[in-house]
Amino acid sequence: MLDQDGLHELESHCTQESPPHCRVACPFDLDLRAFLARMAENKPGEARKILERHVPLPGILARICDHPCENHCLRQSLGGSIAIHALELACLSADTAPGRTLPLPPKRFKVAVLGAGLTGLTLAWDLGRKSYPVTLLHTGTPESAVLAQYPQLAQSEGLRDFLAEDLERLGKQKVTFVQEALTPGLLDKVASEYDGVLVDADAAPDLGLEESAVDTETLVLRDNICVAGWKSHTATGHAFCSASQQAGQGRRAAQTLERLMSKVSITANRAKEQGALHTDLAGIASVPRVEAATALAGEPFYTPEEATREAGRCLQCECLICVRECVYMQKYKGYPRVFARQIFNNLSIVQGIHTANSLINGCALCGQCEELCPENFSMAELCRSTREDMVDLGIMPPSAHEFALEDMESASSEPCSLTLADSAVAQPAWLFFPGCQLTASRGDQVARLYGWLRETLNKGDKPGLALLLSCCGMPAHWAGRRRLFQEHTDRIRSVWEDLGKPRLVTACSSCLSAFRDRLPEAQALSLWELLDTLDLTTLAKAGQADTALPALFSVQDPCTARHDQAWLNAVRSLAQKCGVKLEEPRLSGTSTACCGYGGLVWCGQPELAAEMSAHRAAQLDHPGLASCIMCRDRLIASGKECWHLLDLLLPGGPGGTERGPGLSARRANRASLRKRLLAQYQGTTEEKPDALARVQIPDDLLPLLEERRILLDDVRGAVLAAESSGHCFQDQESGHWLGSWRPRKVTFWVEYEKQAEGFVVTDAWCHRMIVPGAGGQEAEEVVRTCQASMDKTREVGA
Amino acid sequence: MSLMEPSYRPDRGTWICGRCGVPLEQGKTPIFYLNSAFDVELPRCPQCGLTLVPKSLAQGKMREVEATVEDK
């Protein structure tokens, strides 16, 4: 079950909320993305608010900052870093009012600063804004130290006098400037009189404090004294003033002193530990930096129009690498970090609506996000394991997967399931497991392929090919039904053992992954790998006349085979042997996209599944060539021409445009293949009188029934149940009859006409709610149980 | 309960009970889903209690309520 620690671990793998590289490099944590976005909108007033929220002495720093942000800008290799420094200057030079600080009640702790260099001024700014009384002790004039460090501040030359403006604002923040000789004796005196003391090392050289004497993280010298602001040195030992370093240290010392004075930990949670933001630069065009037409005080100076253009080059870095490719994540409007939190909350609530149920059940579990994510965040694993938790907690909505699980059961039991031993060999070397969907869609090809494979393998050194028609149990795995999945694969294991443990061959990548997980001893391999080792000349002859094939196919790899290199290679090899050309889509192989069948999304959220199909179809430039029948059938349903690999190997199949069968037809096809194979290999015929045949269902009703998840057998069953029990109504105007039937957790209603030769259905609908007096005899027991349970509740309440 | 309207009539037609041959009348009945129950009025046979669920109800309000109850 997902707990807080698990959630934090998951969250740490999604970097979408991590700050961009420029912001990480800024010692003041300036939200540069927002600043540049406002500048790009030509809103310097808004941009200034952001700047002043983060940056101390904004005017001074706009002039002198050595902008480490620009060195980390991802535009650097795509036309040059954004000219952030020049944009800050342009922003503060625009005719906008400085932000007003809210008056706060004065703090009781007093702070002294020795030395009015950039570090001292920064600390005075930061703590003064928070209403700490700050006394700034300096030699010379208040500005002489910072001017000595940054002489360019004296040259306005058309720019505003930012130094004077910021010093004036310091005064308004109740920072008191006092001229004093900065001696070691003074330091001892202020340390005892004030609650916190900063020594600006560069502006108070007489104190002789070395950088090595302080703690590098907190800048504490001893007790309540911080020292900061030393000059930086080049590799060759040349000393210079770095504004970002000196002001950055002032900011850091201010944070330390505030913590010291408040008597809280000076080290806890200071640095935010977040993974670096990943940003995909593929496909981003290079745009050169905007050159300013004029320069002021030796600096490029942007006009508002130039500033807007330059800020517009900002990439507004964000990750969303997975979201950009995933219809599901786009629909739920978030990214994995947000989803993980929503899913955690969904599991945690005791009472109320589980609002993230559809989020959890909407994922196709295809695993593409994990492949694309630089940190390998897997929404598939998160959603699938959460589904297991929901089942364990009893909060999984029954309708989410029930239809698919019933289909799985139907495919794995009579009249669809079949085990055929190989009569020619006592102990077959192979067991062919075509998979329930290939059986449902391509019964004829499965039968022909089985015949050919059996004959071919029996000529080789590992003869004997048994056959098992069933579902592999993957729907249970996708639905989070751990026990059902285990029971199902145990059943298959038992059949496999009875057959003498032959090697499993399957045509479905989902079956393959289920067997590799639960039946590893069977050494399952794909049909394509096996075929690729055989002489295929006689196989094509087992088919009919060759149909016209497209000149070029886009290969559609199934998502469950993305890590199965042998599958991927064999498909390409077979296609080549069949003489067709393949194009690899942008996302192919390990990064292939789901067709919408995965994760049972088709069952609970069919519209989303259809969007997934259409999205994938649009990524294939040419007719698709799929090696998974559900990829093929779903892409065709979305209007895309798509062929199955068997169409190349066994010509004469449905080709690339004929739609796959509907839900009812799939079940009927499975049953029909079973009959055909039984007759062919065991001479058994099972002809039962079919009462259901008397119920006719017009073709135009079929799509509506599919949409409503009503099977033809349910419709026929409802008519016959109504007729035999008399549980029905009649409309005196139309003469139509209406009957209901509840064979399982759904009540089916069927409206029909009686005709001489039988019944003609005119409409059908269904619901899951239990209604006393509806659903026929089959519903009576469940109604009684519900009523008894409600009566009991009432008694307890009374 | 507030999730469901009080009364639902057949979408069209004049329906009689196939078993008793008498016209249906609106009757109050509890309907159930998971651990919830709702009282609604549905067309039913006054003699044998056979109850009709109109298509518009099954595909409309009932589906909504089913989804809400499932997410509870």
mmCIF file of C-alpha atoms in Angstrom, chain A residues 389-567:
data_model
loop_
_atom_site.group_PDB
_atom_site.id
_atom_site.type_symbol
_atom_site.label_atom_id
_atom_site.label_comp_id
_atom_site.label_asym_id
_atom_site.label_seq_id
_atom_site.Cartn_x
_atom_site.Cartn_y
_atom_site.Cartn_z
ATOM 1 C CA ASP A 389 -4.783 -1.890 -3.256
ATOM 2 C CA MET A 390 -8.293 -0.767 -4.229
ATOM 3 C CA VAL A 391 -9.408 -4.349 -4.740
ATOM 4 C CA ASP A 392 -7.927 -5.304 -1.353
ATOM 5 C CA LEU A 393 -9.693 -2.368 0.307
ATOM 6 C CA GLY A 394 -12.975 -3.198 -1.436
ATOM 7 C CA ILE A 395 -13.213 0.228 -3.069
ATOM 8 C CA MET A 396 -12.689 -0.767 -6.705
ATOM 9 C CA PRO A 397 -15.786 0.305 -8.682
ATOM 10 C CA PRO A 398 -17.335 -2.950 -9.931
ATOM 11 C CA SER A 399 -18.207 -1.557 -13.352
ATOM 12 C CA ALA A 400 -14.601 -0.554 -14.127
ATOM 13 C CA HIS A 401 -13.406 -3.997 -15.227
ATOM 14 C CA GLU A 402 -16.297 -6.404 -14.792
ATOM 15 C CA PHE A 403 -17.171 -6.768 -18.452
ATOM 16 C CA ALA A 404 -13.559 -7.511 -19.370
ATOM 17 C CA LEU A 405 -13.206 -10.029 -16.567
ATOM 18 C CA GLU A 406 -16.373 -11.780 -17.715
ATOM 19 C CA ASP A 407 -14.950 -11.873 -21.198
ATOM 20 C CA MET A 408 -11.757 -13.396 -19.824
ATOM 21 C CA GLU A 409 -13.767 -16.057 -18.028
ATOM 22 C CA SER A 410 -15.834 -16.754 -21.116
ATOM 23 C CA ALA A 411 -12.713 -17.160 -23.283
ATOM 24 C CA SER A 412 -11.241 -19.546 -20.744
ATOM 25 C CA SER A 413 -14.187 -21.873 -20.300
ATOM 26 C CA GLU A 414 -16.674 -23.750 -22.440
ATOM 27 C CA PRO A 415 -17.770 -23.137 -25.127
ATOM 28 C CA CYS A 416 -14.577 -21.217 -26.086
ATOM 29 C CA SER A 417 -11.695 -22.959 -24.335
ATOM 30 C CA LEU A 418 -9.989 -26.013 -25.785
ATOM 31 C CA THR A 419 -6.939 -28.161 -25.112
ATOM 32 C CA LEU A 420 -5.742 -30.256 -28.052
ATOM 33 C CA ALA A 421 -2.929 -32.747 -27.613
ATOM 34 C CA ASP A 422 -0.957 -33.725 -30.700
ATOM 35 C CA SER A 423 -2.188 -37.193 -31.679
ATOM 36 C CA ALA A 424 0.985 -37.824 -33.696
ATOM 37 C CA VAL A 425 3.326 -37.397 -30.736
ATOM 38 C CA ALA A 426 2.957 -38.759 -27.212
ATOM 39 C CA GLN A 427 4.660 -35.819 -25.550
ATOM 40 C CA PRO A 428 4.546 -32.627 -27.629
ATOM 41 C CA ALA A 429 7.627 -30.384 -27.563
ATOM 42 C CA TRP A 430 5.500 -27.289 -28.145
ATOM 43 C CA LEU A 431 2.250 -25.761 -26.927
ATOM 44 C CA PHE A 432 0.678 -23.145 -29.186
ATOM 45 C CA PHE A 433 -1.265 -20.491 -27.249
ATOM 46 C CA PRO A 434 -2.660 -18.098 -29.866
ATOM 47 C CA GLY A 435 -4.318 -15.838 -27.261
ATOM 48 C CA CYS A 436 -8.018 -15.165 -26.850
ATOM 49 C CA GLN A 437 -8.144 -12.050 -29.013
ATOM 50 C CA LEU A 438 -6.364 -13.506 -32.033
ATOM 51 C CA THR A 439 -8.700 -16.480 -31.709
ATOM 52 C CA ALA A 440 -11.666 -14.100 -31.588
ATOM 53 C CA SER A 441 -10.536 -12.005 -34.548
ATOM 54 C CA ARG A 442 -8.705 -14.490 -36.763
ATOM 55 C CA GLY A 443 -10.119 -17.931 -36.095
ATOM 56 C CA ASP A 444 -9.511 -19.072 -39.680
ATOM 57 C CA GLN A 445 -5.863 -17.936 -39.702
ATOM 58 C CA VAL A 446 -5.264 -19.560 -36.312
ATOM 59 C CA ALA A 447 -6.663 -22.868 -37.566
ATOM 60 C CA ARG A 448 -4.584 -22.749 -40.780
ATOM 61 C CA LEU A 449 -1.456 -21.697 -38.936
ATOM 62 C CA TYR A 450 -1.887 -24.423 -36.331
ATOM 63 C CA GLY A 451 -2.254 -27.070 -39.050
ATOM 64 C CA TRP A 452 0.839 -25.864 -40.902
ATOM 65 C CA LEU A 453 2.938 -25.481 -37.735
ATOM 66 C CA ARG A 454 1.976 -28.950 -36.517
ATOM 67 C CA GLU A 455 2.926 -30.508 -39.816
ATOM 68 C CA THR A 456 6.169 -28.518 -40.098
ATOM 69 C CA LEU A 457 7.363 -29.081 -36.530
ATOM 70 C CA ASN A 458 6.594 -32.780 -36.715
ATOM 71 C CA LYS A 459 9.188 -33.040 -39.496
ATOM 72 C CA GLY A 460 11.855 -31.484 -37.257
ATOM 73 C CA ASP A 461 13.865 -32.672 -34.290
ATOM 74 C CA LYS A 462 11.418 -31.289 -31.693
ATOM 75 C CA PRO A 463 8.076 -32.634 -32.896
ATOM 76 C CA GLY A 464 4.635 -32.311 -31.413
ATOM 77 C CA LEU A 465 2.458 -29.205 -31.188
ATOM 78 C CA ALA A 466 -0.418 -29.107 -28.714
ATOM 79 C CA LEU A 467 -2.916 -26.250 -28.681
ATOM 80 C CA LEU A 468 -4.555 -24.327 -25.863
ATOM 81 C CA LEU A 469 -7.394 -21.915 -26.553
ATOM 82 C CA SER A 470 -7.899 -19.735 -23.490
ATOM 83 C CA CYS A 471 -7.216 -16.301 -22.078
ATOM 84 C CA CYS A 472 -3.846 -15.889 -20.340
ATOM 85 C CA GLY A 473 -5.338 -14.035 -17.360
ATOM 86 C CA MET A 474 -3.775 -10.679 -18.152
ATOM 87 C CA PRO A 475 -7.119 -8.823 -17.744
ATOM 88 C CA ALA A 476 -7.131 -9.913 -14.083
ATOM 89 C CA HIS A 477 -3.595 -8.556 -13.677
ATOM 90 C CA TRP A 478 -4.588 -5.245 -15.261
ATOM 91 C CA ALA A 479 -7.723 -5.082 -13.094
ATOM 92 C CA GLY A 480 -5.681 -5.448 -9.909
ATOM 93 C CA ARG A 481 -7.228 -8.874 -9.141
ATOM 94 C CA ARG A 482 -4.147 -10.550 -7.753
ATOM 95 C CA ARG A 483 -5.869 -13.724 -6.611
ATOM 96 C CA LEU A 484 -7.858 -14.163 -9.788
ATOM 97 C CA PHE A 485 -4.703 -13.742 -11.868
ATOM 98 C CA GLN A 486 -2.914 -16.327 -9.752
ATOM 99 C CA GLU A 487 -5.805 -18.786 -9.952
ATOM 100 C CA HIS A 488 -6.047 -18.324 -13.683
ATOM 101 C CA THR A 489 -2.367 -18.878 -14.371
ATOM 102 C CA ASP A 490 -2.424 -21.856 -11.996
ATOM 103 C CA ARG A 491 -5.103 -23.402 -14.228
ATOM 104 C CA ILE A 492 -2.909 -22.886 -17.272
ATOM 105 C CA ARG A 493 0.070 -24.294 -15.401
ATOM 106 C CA SER A 494 -1.946 -27.421 -14.641
ATOM 107 C CA VAL A 495 -2.842 -27.923 -18.340
ATOM 108 C CA TRP A 496 0.787 -27.307 -19.289
ATOM 109 C CA GLU A 497 1.994 -29.903 -16.788
ATOM 110 C CA ASP A 498 -0.590 -32.459 -17.996
ATOM 111 C CA LEU A 499 0.748 -31.998 -21.524
ATOM 112 C CA GLY A 500 4.261 -32.861 -20.332
ATOM 113 C CA LYS A 501 5.599 -29.315 -19.935
ATOM 114 C CA PRO A 502 6.011 -28.362 -23.607
ATOM 115 C CA ARG A 503 7.591 -25.045 -24.566
ATOM 116 C CA LEU A 504 4.961 -22.306 -24.891
ATOM 117 C CA VAL A 505 4.571 -20.390 -28.137
ATOM 118 C CA THR A 506 2.221 -17.442 -28.172
ATOM 119 C CA ALA A 507 1.107 -14.873 -30.722
ATOM 120 C CA CYS A 508 0.210 -12.262 -28.093
ATOM 121 C CA SER A 509 2.733 -10.097 -26.279
ATOM 122 C CA SER A 510 0.478 -9.717 -23.227
ATOM 123 C CA CYS A 511 0.179 -13.506 -22.918
ATOM 124 C CA LEU A 512 3.941 -13.718 -23.290
ATOM 125 C CA SER A 513 4.554 -11.301 -20.429
ATOM 126 C CA ALA A 514 1.987 -13.131 -18.253
ATOM 127 C CA PHE A 515 3.683 -16.489 -18.876
ATOM 128 C CA ARG A 516 7.188 -15.153 -18.378
ATOM 129 C CA ASP A 517 6.033 -13.766 -15.043
ATOM 130 C CA ARG A 518 3.943 -16.679 -13.767
ATOM 131 C CA LEU A 519 5.147 -19.688 -15.731
ATOM 132 C CA PRO A 520 8.826 -18.999 -16.375
ATOM 133 C CA GLU A 521 9.633 -22.720 -16.631
ATOM 134 C CA ALA A 522 7.591 -22.882 -19.849
ATOM 135 C CA GLN A 523 10.259 -20.665 -21.503
ATOM 136 C CA ALA A 524 7.557 -18.948 -23.506
ATOM 137 C CA LEU A 525 8.568 -17.390 -26.788
ATOM 138 C CA SER A 526 6.698 -15.500 -29.443
ATOM 139 C CA LEU A 527 5.157 -17.117 -32.470
ATOM 140 C CA TRP A 528 7.189 -14.653 -34.546
ATOM 141 C CA GLU A 529 10.498 -15.896 -33.156
ATOM 142 C CA LEU A 530 9.517 -19.488 -33.916
ATOM 143 C CA LEU A 531 8.299 -18.667 -37.420
ATOM 144 C CA ASP A 532 11.474 -16.726 -38.109
ATOM 145 C CA THR A 533 13.485 -19.937 -37.641
ATOM 146 C CA LEU A 534 11.306 -21.997 -40.009
ATOM 147 C CA ASP A 535 11.179 -22.327 -43.783
ATOM 148 C CA LEU A 536 8.080 -20.337 -44.649
ATOM 149 C CA THR A 537 7.763 -21.229 -48.346
ATOM 150 C CA THR A 538 4.928 -23.674 -47.774
ATOM 151 C CA LEU A 539 3.142 -21.387 -45.296
ATOM 152 C CA ALA A 540 2.168 -18.769 -47.866
ATOM 153 C CA LYS A 541 0.762 -21.536 -50.034
ATOM 154 C CA ALA A 542 -1.556 -22.391 -47.174
ATOM 155 C CA GLY A 543 -3.139 -19.005 -47.853
ATOM 156 C CA GLN A 544 -5.147 -17.781 -50.796
ATOM 157 C CA ALA A 545 -4.260 -15.407 -53.605
ATOM 158 C CA ASP A 546 -2.031 -12.525 -52.645
ATOM 159 C CA THR A 547 -3.813 -9.231 -52.192
ATOM 160 C CA ALA A 548 -2.270 -5.892 -53.107
ATOM 161 C CA LEU A 549 -0.057 -4.764 -50.242
ATOM 162 C CA PRO A 550 0.911 -1.171 -49.432
ATOM 163 C CA ALA A 551 4.386 -0.187 -50.647
ATOM 164 C CA LEU A 552 5.447 0.955 -47.215
ATOM 165 C CA PHE A 553 4.174 0.162 -43.716
ATOM 166 C CA SER A 554 4.605 1.998 -40.419
ATOM 167 C CA VAL A 555 5.436 -0.637 -37.869
ATOM 168 C CA GLN A 556 3.178 -0.687 -34.818
ATOM 169 C CA ASP A 557 4.880 -2.443 -31.920
ATOM 170 C CA PRO A 558 2.601 -3.612 -29.112
ATOM 171 C CA CYS A 559 3.233 -1.880 -25.813
ATOM 172 C CA THR A 560 3.610 -5.146 -23.913
ATOM 173 C CA ALA A 561 6.474 -6.123 -26.244
ATOM 174 C CA ARG A 562 8.423 -2.864 -25.844
ATOM 175 C CA HIS A 563 11.175 -4.629 -23.876
ATOM 176 C CA ASP A 564 11.070 -7.849 -25.859
ATOM 177 C CA GLN A 565 13.876 -7.307 -28.346
ATOM 178 C CA ALA A 566 13.453 -10.826 -29.747
ATOM 179 C CA TRP A 567 9.792 -10.067 -30.578
#
